[in-house]
Amino acid sequence: MTKQFPQIYDASFEAMTFRHLHGKIGIDAPLHSNIVHLEINFWTFGHASQQSDNTFHHPVPPFNRLFFFREKGGKLKHANGTTEMSPGIFYLLPENYPFTSTYYFEGEMFFIHFTINDRSLHHIFSKVSHIIKLDSPPFAELFSKQAGPSKWNTELQTLVSAIILKMIPEEVQYEIEERDGLAKEFNEIYNLLNTTPPAAVRISDLAEATGLTPGSLARRFNRKFGISLKEFIHRQTLKEANRLLISCSYTIAEIADKLGFIDRHYFYNYFKKHTGCSPGEFRKNHTTP
C-alpha cells in the first residue's frame, strides 16, 4: 500500500547532496557536426529494494536523476501527467522539473544524481520540461551486469556517461553546439580565465582583452549565453574551489591564495555563503569513487 503522506524533499534537504562528489568525467562528445566538451559530476549512486510502496515529493530538484529498475518499477507524477516506469528502461528526470515518485513494493531500483554542463558552464538539461526515456536492451544488459548495490567504479561511470549522452534531446544538442561556438567567439575571455585566479578576475580586464567596454561586454555575454558574466565568473570560482578541495592537499589558506582571494577568511565566508558549508566541511564530507 502506498504511504498516505509522501516524504517531501525540499531545497535545503536536496542541496546536501552537493557536499559529496561521487565522481566526475570530462567527455569530448560528438553531436551533429561538431565535437563539444561536456563535464558530468556524479553526486549520488544508490540502490534500493522496496519493502512497500513508497512515495516521495520533489518540488525543487536541483540535479538530474537517472532511474533504472531491475524488478517491477514505479510511477512519476509531473506537470505533463503520469509516467509509468518499467524495468529495463532508463528514465532521466531533468533538474528544476518538479515531480512525485512512487516506487512499487518488491521493486529493485538504481538511481544516479548528476549535473552536466557544457563549456559555457550551462547545465544542459536545466530547461528540459519532460521526462526522457531510453529503451536500449544493450545498455540495459551492460548496466545490469556492471551495477551492484554499492558498486561504483570507473567502468560503470563511463557506461552511465554514455547512457546520459544518448538521452540528450536533439534540440538540446543544437543548443549545445551553438553555445560551443559562442564559447570560441569569447575565446579571449576563456584564455584570461585560464591564466588568472578566478576570484581575481575583473570584468574590466575581460573587457580590455576583447576590446569592448565593460558594459558592452556584459550585455553581449548575457545576450549570447543567457547568464551574466558576473555569475559565470562566480561559477568558475566555485568549480575551481571544489576541485582544489577535493583533489589537492593544500591548506585552506593556500587554496584561498591560489583562487585569488585576499585572505582565507574572505574565502571561508564566500564558500560557506554559496554552498552552505565551510571549505573544511566540504573537504571532510567528500567521498571519492
mmCIF file of C-alpha atoms in Angstrom:
data_model
loop_
_atom_site.group_PDB
_atom_site.id
_atom_site.type_symbol
_atom_site.label_atom_id
_atom_site.label_comp_id
_atom_site.label_asym_id
_atom_site.label_seq_id
_atom_site.Cartn_x
_atom_site.Cartn_y
_atom_site.Cartn_z
ATOM 1 C CA MET A 1 0.000 0.000 0.000
ATOM 2 C CA THR A 2 1.260 3.470 -0.877
ATOM 3 C CA LYS A 3 2.103 5.624 2.110
ATOM 4 C CA GLN A 4 -0.613 8.210 2.757
ATOM 5 C CA PHE A 5 1.822 11.042 3.424
ATOM 6 C CA PRO A 6 4.697 11.236 0.930
ATOM 7 C CA GLN A 7 8.029 12.448 2.195
ATOM 8 C CA ILE A 8 8.850 15.921 0.870
ATOM 9 C CA TYR A 9 12.424 16.645 -0.195
ATOM 10 C CA ASP A 10 12.747 20.424 -0.065
ATOM 11 C CA ALA A 11 15.557 22.577 -1.457
ATOM 12 C CA SER A 12 17.691 22.579 1.696
ATOM 13 C CA PHE A 13 17.465 18.803 2.068
ATOM 14 C CA GLU A 14 18.389 18.075 -1.540
ATOM 15 C CA ALA A 15 21.189 20.654 -1.527
ATOM 16 C CA MET A 16 23.039 18.458 0.981
ATOM 17 C CA THR A 17 23.755 16.103 -1.932
ATOM 18 C CA PHE A 18 26.233 18.633 -3.301
ATOM 19 C CA ARG A 19 28.509 18.076 -0.306
ATOM 20 C CA HIS A 20 29.555 14.685 -1.702
ATOM 21 C CA LEU A 21 31.044 14.275 -5.160
ATOM 22 C CA HIS A 22 30.963 10.610 -6.140
ATOM 23 C CA GLY A 23 32.884 11.050 -9.360
ATOM 24 C CA LYS A 24 33.373 13.302 -12.378
ATOM 25 C CA ILE A 25 34.271 12.889 -16.020
ATOM 26 C CA GLY A 26 35.088 15.135 -18.969
ATOM 27 C CA ILE A 27 33.885 13.994 -22.380
ATOM 28 C CA ASP A 28 34.546 15.163 -25.922
ATOM 29 C CA ALA A 29 31.127 14.292 -27.268
ATOM 30 C CA PRO A 30 30.289 14.038 -30.984
ATOM 31 C CA LEU A 31 26.920 15.671 -31.660
ATOM 32 C CA HIS A 32 25.663 16.547 -35.144
ATOM 33 C CA SER A 33 28.633 18.015 -36.951
ATOM 34 C CA ASN A 34 30.815 19.086 -34.038
ATOM 35 C CA ILE A 35 32.662 17.619 -31.114
ATOM 36 C CA VAL A 36 31.946 19.538 -27.911
ATOM 37 C CA HIS A 37 33.383 19.223 -24.432
ATOM 38 C CA LEU A 38 30.975 18.272 -21.637
ATOM 39 C CA GLU A 39 31.585 17.677 -17.943
ATOM 40 C CA ILE A 40 29.490 15.384 -15.744
ATOM 41 C CA ASN A 41 29.520 15.464 -11.934
ATOM 42 C CA PHE A 42 28.077 12.368 -10.263
ATOM 43 C CA TRP A 43 26.740 13.234 -6.806
ATOM 44 C CA THR A 44 24.941 10.059 -5.747
ATOM 45 C CA PHE A 45 24.800 6.444 -6.846
ATOM 46 C CA GLY A 46 22.312 4.351 -4.928
ATOM 47 C CA HIS A 47 20.333 1.136 -4.860
ATOM 48 C CA ALA A 48 17.053 0.364 -3.130
ATOM 49 C CA SER A 49 14.844 -2.698 -2.767
ATOM 50 C CA GLN A 50 11.329 -1.600 -1.889
ATOM 51 C CA GLN A 51 9.727 -3.233 1.154
ATOM 52 C CA SER A 52 6.454 -1.418 0.438
ATOM 53 C CA ASP A 53 5.083 1.168 -1.980
ATOM 54 C CA ASN A 54 6.912 4.415 -1.198
ATOM 55 C CA THR A 55 6.068 7.932 -2.367
ATOM 56 C CA PHE A 56 8.365 10.975 -2.402
ATOM 57 C CA HIS A 57 7.664 14.554 -3.478
ATOM 58 C CA HIS A 58 10.453 16.651 -5.042
ATOM 59 C CA PRO A 59 9.216 20.243 -5.577
ATOM 60 C CA VAL A 60 12.614 21.794 -6.386
ATOM 61 C CA PRO A 61 15.021 19.139 -7.756
ATOM 62 C CA PRO A 62 18.465 20.787 -8.085
ATOM 63 C CA PHE A 63 20.090 17.988 -10.102
ATOM 64 C CA ASN A 64 19.216 15.416 -12.763
ATOM 65 C CA ARG A 65 18.173 11.910 -11.804
ATOM 66 C CA LEU A 66 18.688 8.721 -13.762
ATOM 67 C CA PHE A 67 16.469 5.786 -12.764
ATOM 68 C CA PHE A 68 16.775 2.116 -13.736
ATOM 69 C CA PHE A 69 14.664 -0.763 -12.390
ATOM 70 C CA ARG A 70 15.520 -4.449 -12.434
ATOM 71 C CA GLU A 71 12.257 -5.640 -10.910
ATOM 72 C CA LYS A 72 8.857 -4.000 -11.051
ATOM 73 C CA GLY A 73 9.088 -0.234 -11.301
ATOM 74 C CA GLY A 74 7.165 2.838 -10.276
ATOM 75 C CA LYS A 75 5.366 5.916 -11.493
ATOM 76 C CA LEU A 76 6.066 9.618 -11.769
ATOM 77 C CA LYS A 77 3.518 12.390 -11.449
ATOM 78 C CA HIS A 78 4.640 15.629 -13.070
ATOM 79 C CA ALA A 79 3.388 18.697 -14.923
ATOM 80 C CA ASN A 80 2.758 16.739 -18.131
ATOM 81 C CA GLY A 81 0.826 13.889 -16.496
ATOM 82 C CA THR A 82 1.861 10.474 -15.170
ATOM 83 C CA THR A 83 4.694 8.281 -16.422
ATOM 84 C CA GLU A 84 4.836 4.601 -15.577
ATOM 85 C CA MET A 85 8.393 3.378 -15.102
ATOM 86 C CA SER A 86 9.084 -0.160 -16.287
ATOM 87 C CA PRO A 87 12.051 -2.464 -15.584
ATOM 88 C CA GLY A 88 14.889 -2.451 -18.096
ATOM 89 C CA ILE A 89 14.354 1.145 -19.255
ATOM 90 C CA PHE A 90 16.324 4.262 -18.287
ATOM 91 C CA TYR A 91 14.414 7.362 -17.134
ATOM 92 C CA LEU A 92 16.030 10.777 -16.869
ATOM 93 C CA LEU A 93 14.337 13.430 -14.741
ATOM 94 C CA PRO A 94 15.806 16.864 -15.509
ATOM 95 C CA GLU A 95 16.808 19.322 -12.807
ATOM 96 C CA ASN A 96 14.289 22.050 -11.912
ATOM 97 C CA TYR A 97 11.416 19.788 -13.043
ATOM 98 C CA PRO A 98 9.136 19.029 -10.026
ATOM 99 C CA PHE A 99 7.786 15.505 -9.666
ATOM 100 C CA THR A 100 6.310 12.997 -7.251
ATOM 101 C CA SER A 101 7.666 9.471 -7.451
ATOM 102 C CA THR A 102 6.149 6.234 -6.240
ATOM 103 C CA TYR A 103 8.268 3.062 -6.130
ATOM 104 C CA TYR A 104 6.406 -0.247 -6.067
ATOM 105 C CA PHE A 105 6.674 -2.998 -3.478
ATOM 106 C CA GLU A 106 9.410 -5.548 -4.285
ATOM 107 C CA GLY A 107 10.918 -3.274 -6.909
ATOM 108 C CA GLU A 108 14.698 -3.078 -7.279
ATOM 109 C CA MET A 109 15.875 0.382 -8.293
ATOM 110 C CA PHE A 110 19.157 2.109 -9.097
ATOM 111 C CA PHE A 111 19.349 5.894 -9.021
ATOM 112 C CA ILE A 112 22.063 8.337 -10.043
ATOM 113 C CA HIS A 113 22.048 12.064 -9.250
ATOM 114 C CA PHE A 114 24.195 14.143 -11.581
ATOM 115 C CA THR A 115 24.793 17.520 -13.177
ATOM 116 C CA ILE A 116 26.154 18.024 -16.674
ATOM 117 C CA ASN A 117 27.418 21.233 -18.208
ATOM 118 C CA ASP A 118 28.992 22.410 -21.443
ATOM 119 C CA ARG A 119 31.999 24.675 -21.883
ATOM 120 C CA SER A 120 29.944 27.750 -21.003
ATOM 121 C CA LEU A 121 29.033 26.057 -17.670
ATOM 122 C CA HIS A 122 25.409 25.884 -18.833
ATOM 123 C CA HIS A 123 23.548 22.928 -17.280
ATOM 124 C CA ILE A 124 22.306 21.283 -20.440
ATOM 125 C CA PHE A 125 19.108 19.698 -19.054
ATOM 126 C CA SER A 126 18.111 22.724 -16.970
ATOM 127 C CA LYS A 127 15.395 23.885 -19.405
ATOM 128 C CA VAL A 128 14.078 20.455 -20.396
ATOM 129 C CA SER A 129 10.472 20.140 -19.236
ATOM 130 C CA HIS A 130 9.677 16.470 -19.777
ATOM 131 C CA ILE A 131 10.798 13.011 -18.708
ATOM 132 C CA ILE A 132 13.376 11.461 -21.061
ATOM 133 C CA LYS A 133 13.180 7.712 -21.660
ATOM 134 C CA LEU A 134 15.779 5.387 -23.204
ATOM 135 C CA ASP A 135 14.740 1.863 -24.167
ATOM 136 C CA SER A 136 18.044 0.225 -25.100
ATOM 137 C CA PRO A 137 18.404 -3.512 -24.370
ATOM 138 C CA PRO A 138 22.201 -3.454 -24.991
ATOM 139 C CA PHE A 139 22.716 -0.628 -22.486
ATOM 140 C CA ALA A 140 20.286 -2.256 -20.030
ATOM 141 C CA GLU A 141 22.161 -5.557 -20.215
ATOM 142 C CA LEU A 142 25.532 -3.881 -19.681
ATOM 143 C CA PHE A 143 24.204 -1.807 -16.780
ATOM 144 C CA SER A 144 22.627 -4.842 -15.092
ATOM 145 C CA LYS A 145 25.923 -6.707 -15.320
ATOM 146 C CA GLN A 146 28.078 -3.867 -14.013
ATOM 147 C CA ALA A 147 25.845 -2.285 -11.370
ATOM 148 C CA GLY A 148 25.692 -3.656 -7.841
ATOM 149 C CA PRO A 149 24.063 -2.367 -4.626
ATOM 150 C CA SER A 150 27.153 -0.348 -3.703
ATOM 151 C CA LYS A 151 29.360 -0.784 -6.764
ATOM 152 C CA TRP A 152 30.617 2.407 -8.385
ATOM 153 C CA ASN A 153 33.813 2.298 -10.403
ATOM 154 C CA THR A 154 35.416 3.782 -13.494
ATOM 155 C CA GLU A 155 33.785 1.280 -15.852
ATOM 156 C CA LEU A 156 30.286 1.942 -14.531
ATOM 157 C CA GLN A 157 30.891 5.703 -14.553
ATOM 158 C CA THR A 158 31.937 5.538 -18.212
ATOM 159 C CA LEU A 159 28.889 3.434 -19.084
ATOM 160 C CA VAL A 160 26.479 5.793 -17.313
ATOM 161 C CA SER A 161 28.104 8.730 -19.103
ATOM 162 C CA ALA A 162 27.434 7.067 -22.467
ATOM 163 C CA ILE A 163 23.804 6.454 -21.456
ATOM 164 C CA ILE A 164 23.354 10.107 -20.443
ATOM 165 C CA LEU A 165 24.811 11.333 -23.754
ATOM 166 C CA LYS A 166 22.411 9.050 -25.620
ATOM 167 C CA MET A 167 19.496 10.724 -23.805
ATOM 168 C CA ILE A 168 20.290 14.323 -24.792
ATOM 169 C CA PRO A 169 17.335 15.519 -26.925
ATOM 170 C CA GLU A 170 18.143 16.628 -30.458
ATOM 171 C CA GLU A 171 17.026 20.209 -29.859
ATOM 172 C CA VAL A 172 19.315 20.406 -26.824
ATOM 173 C CA GLN A 173 22.223 19.105 -28.915
ATOM 174 C CA TYR A 174 21.783 22.031 -31.313
ATOM 175 C CA GLU A 175 21.767 24.443 -28.357
ATOM 176 C CA ILE A 176 24.994 22.913 -27.019
ATOM 177 C CA GLU A 177 26.680 23.285 -30.405
ATOM 178 C CA GLU A 178 25.548 26.905 -30.622
ATOM 179 C CA ARG A 179 26.911 27.707 -27.153
ATOM 180 C CA ASP A 180 30.156 25.918 -28.000
ATOM 181 C CA GLY A 181 30.550 28.202 -30.993
ATOM 182 C CA LEU A 182 29.866 31.204 -28.784
ATOM 183 C CA ALA A 183 32.484 29.986 -26.343
ATOM 184 C CA LYS A 184 35.002 30.079 -29.196
ATOM 185 C CA GLU A 185 33.770 33.582 -30.044
ATOM 186 C CA PHE A 186 34.682 34.632 -26.494
ATOM 187 C CA ASN A 187 37.984 32.797 -26.618
ATOM 188 C CA GLU A 188 39.894 35.782 -25.178
ATOM 189 C CA ILE A 189 37.792 35.550 -22.040
ATOM 190 C CA TYR A 190 38.499 31.845 -21.627
ATOM 191 C CA ASN A 191 42.212 32.375 -22.158
ATOM 192 C CA LEU A 192 42.281 35.056 -19.458
ATOM 193 C CA LEU A 193 40.228 32.917 -17.085
ATOM 194 C CA ASN A 194 42.621 30.013 -17.636
ATOM 195 C CA THR A 195 45.641 32.131 -16.696
ATOM 196 C CA THR A 196 44.164 34.236 -13.868
ATOM 197 C CA PRO A 197 42.952 33.047 -10.442
ATOM 198 C CA PRO A 198 39.140 33.186 -10.824
ATOM 199 C CA ALA A 199 38.467 35.310 -7.730
ATOM 200 C CA ALA A 200 40.968 37.880 -9.043
ATOM 201 C CA VAL A 201 39.278 38.216 -12.443
ATOM 202 C CA ARG A 202 37.721 41.625 -13.080
ATOM 203 C CA ILE A 203 35.171 42.353 -15.787
ATOM 204 C CA SER A 204 37.215 45.425 -16.721
ATOM 205 C CA ASP A 205 40.191 43.139 -17.508
ATOM 206 C CA LEU A 206 37.990 40.877 -19.647
ATOM 207 C CA ALA A 207 36.596 43.890 -21.469
ATOM 208 C CA GLU A 208 40.090 45.146 -22.234
ATOM 209 C CA ALA A 209 41.035 41.722 -23.633
ATOM 210 C CA THR A 210 38.058 41.789 -26.014
ATOM 211 C CA GLY A 211 38.325 45.452 -26.944
ATOM 212 C CA LEU A 212 34.889 46.298 -25.544
ATOM 213 C CA THR A 213 33.686 48.479 -22.702
ATOM 214 C CA PRO A 214 32.723 46.584 -19.522
ATOM 215 C CA GLY A 215 29.045 47.405 -20.049
ATOM 216 C CA SER A 216 29.064 46.310 -23.697
ATOM 217 C CA LEU A 217 30.845 43.056 -22.875
ATOM 218 C CA ALA A 218 28.464 42.252 -20.010
ATOM 219 C CA ARG A 219 25.383 42.864 -22.179
ATOM 220 C CA ARG A 220 26.784 40.892 -25.109
ATOM 221 C CA PHE A 221 27.769 37.954 -22.901
ATOM 222 C CA ASN A 222 24.369 37.877 -21.181
ATOM 223 C CA ARG A 223 22.542 38.081 -24.501
ATOM 224 C CA LYS A 224 24.586 35.264 -26.032
ATOM 225 C CA PHE A 225 24.767 32.863 -23.090
ATOM 226 C CA GLY A 226 21.671 33.693 -21.049
ATOM 227 C CA ILE A 227 23.805 34.144 -17.944
ATOM 228 C CA SER A 228 25.522 37.239 -16.584
ATOM 229 C CA LEU A 229 29.293 37.462 -16.869
ATOM 230 C CA LYS A 230 29.468 38.001 -13.101
ATOM 231 C CA GLU A 231 27.571 34.747 -12.484
ATOM 232 C CA PHE A 232 29.809 32.921 -14.966
ATOM 233 C CA ILE A 233 32.938 34.036 -13.092
ATOM 234 C CA HIS A 234 31.277 33.066 -9.816
ATOM 235 C CA ARG A 235 30.601 29.531 -11.116
ATOM 236 C CA GLN A 236 34.183 29.225 -12.329
ATOM 237 C CA THR A 237 35.428 30.253 -8.880
ATOM 238 C CA LEU A 238 33.323 27.642 -7.071
ATOM 239 C CA LYS A 239 34.212 24.976 -9.623
ATOM 240 C CA GLU A 240 37.940 25.525 -9.103
ATOM 241 C CA ALA A 241 37.487 25.742 -5.321
ATOM 242 C CA ASN A 242 35.721 22.379 -5.319
ATOM 243 C CA ARG A 243 38.459 20.832 -7.456
ATOM 244 C CA LEU A 244 41.258 22.043 -5.194
ATOM 245 C CA LEU A 245 39.472 20.980 -2.006
ATOM 246 C CA ILE A 246 38.734 17.541 -3.410
ATOM 247 C CA SER A 247 41.887 16.620 -5.282
ATOM 248 C CA CYS A 248 44.699 18.544 -3.570
ATOM 249 C CA SER A 249 46.288 18.550 -0.122
ATOM 250 C CA TYR A 250 46.724 22.345 0.044
ATOM 251 C CA THR A 251 45.660 24.079 3.235
ATOM 252 C CA ILE A 252 42.572 26.302 3.149
ATOM 253 C CA ALA A 253 44.829 29.362 3.237
ATOM 254 C CA GLU A 254 46.847 28.077 0.277
ATOM 255 C CA ILE A 255 43.678 27.367 -1.698
ATOM 256 C CA ALA A 256 42.353 30.844 -0.942
ATOM 257 C CA ASP A 257 45.576 32.301 -2.297
ATOM 258 C CA LYS A 258 45.537 30.145 -5.445
ATOM 259 C CA LEU A 259 41.940 31.202 -6.134
ATOM 260 C CA GLY A 260 42.846 34.884 -5.824
ATOM 261 C CA PHE A 261 41.086 35.734 -2.543
ATOM 262 C CA ILE A 262 42.679 38.408 -0.365
ATOM 263 C CA ASP A 263 42.790 36.025 2.627
ATOM 264 C CA ARG A 264 41.444 32.722 3.914
ATOM 265 C CA HIS A 265 38.653 34.384 5.929
ATOM 266 C CA TYR A 266 37.165 36.016 2.840
ATOM 267 C CA PHE A 267 37.328 32.691 1.021
ATOM 268 C CA TYR A 268 35.727 30.911 4.006
ATOM 269 C CA ASN A 269 32.787 33.340 4.100
ATOM 270 C CA TYR A 270 32.379 33.293 0.308
ATOM 271 C CA PHE A 271 32.378 29.494 0.109
ATOM 272 C CA LYS A 272 30.001 28.990 3.032
ATOM 273 C CA LYS A 273 27.581 31.603 1.698
ATOM 274 C CA HIS A 274 27.290 29.878 -1.680
ATOM 275 C CA THR A 275 27.487 26.197 -0.671
ATOM 276 C CA GLY A 276 26.028 26.081 2.837
ATOM 277 C CA CYS A 277 29.159 24.532 4.340
ATOM 278 C CA SER A 278 32.694 25.639 5.117
ATOM 279 C CA PRO A 279 35.653 24.631 2.908
ATOM 280 C CA GLY A 280 36.832 22.313 5.659
ATOM 281 C CA GLU A 281 33.432 20.641 5.963
ATOM 282 C CA PHE A 282 33.236 20.213 2.191
ATOM 283 C CA ARG A 283 36.644 18.508 2.149
ATOM 284 C CA LYS A 284 35.792 16.304 5.148
ATOM 285 C CA ASN A 285 32.446 15.203 3.736
ATOM 286 C CA HIS A 286 33.801 14.486 0.279
ATOM 287 C CA THR A 287 33.965 10.840 -0.700
ATOM 288 C CA THR A 288 35.900 9.516 -3.676
ATOM 289 C CA PRO A 289 34.655 6.797 -6.030
#
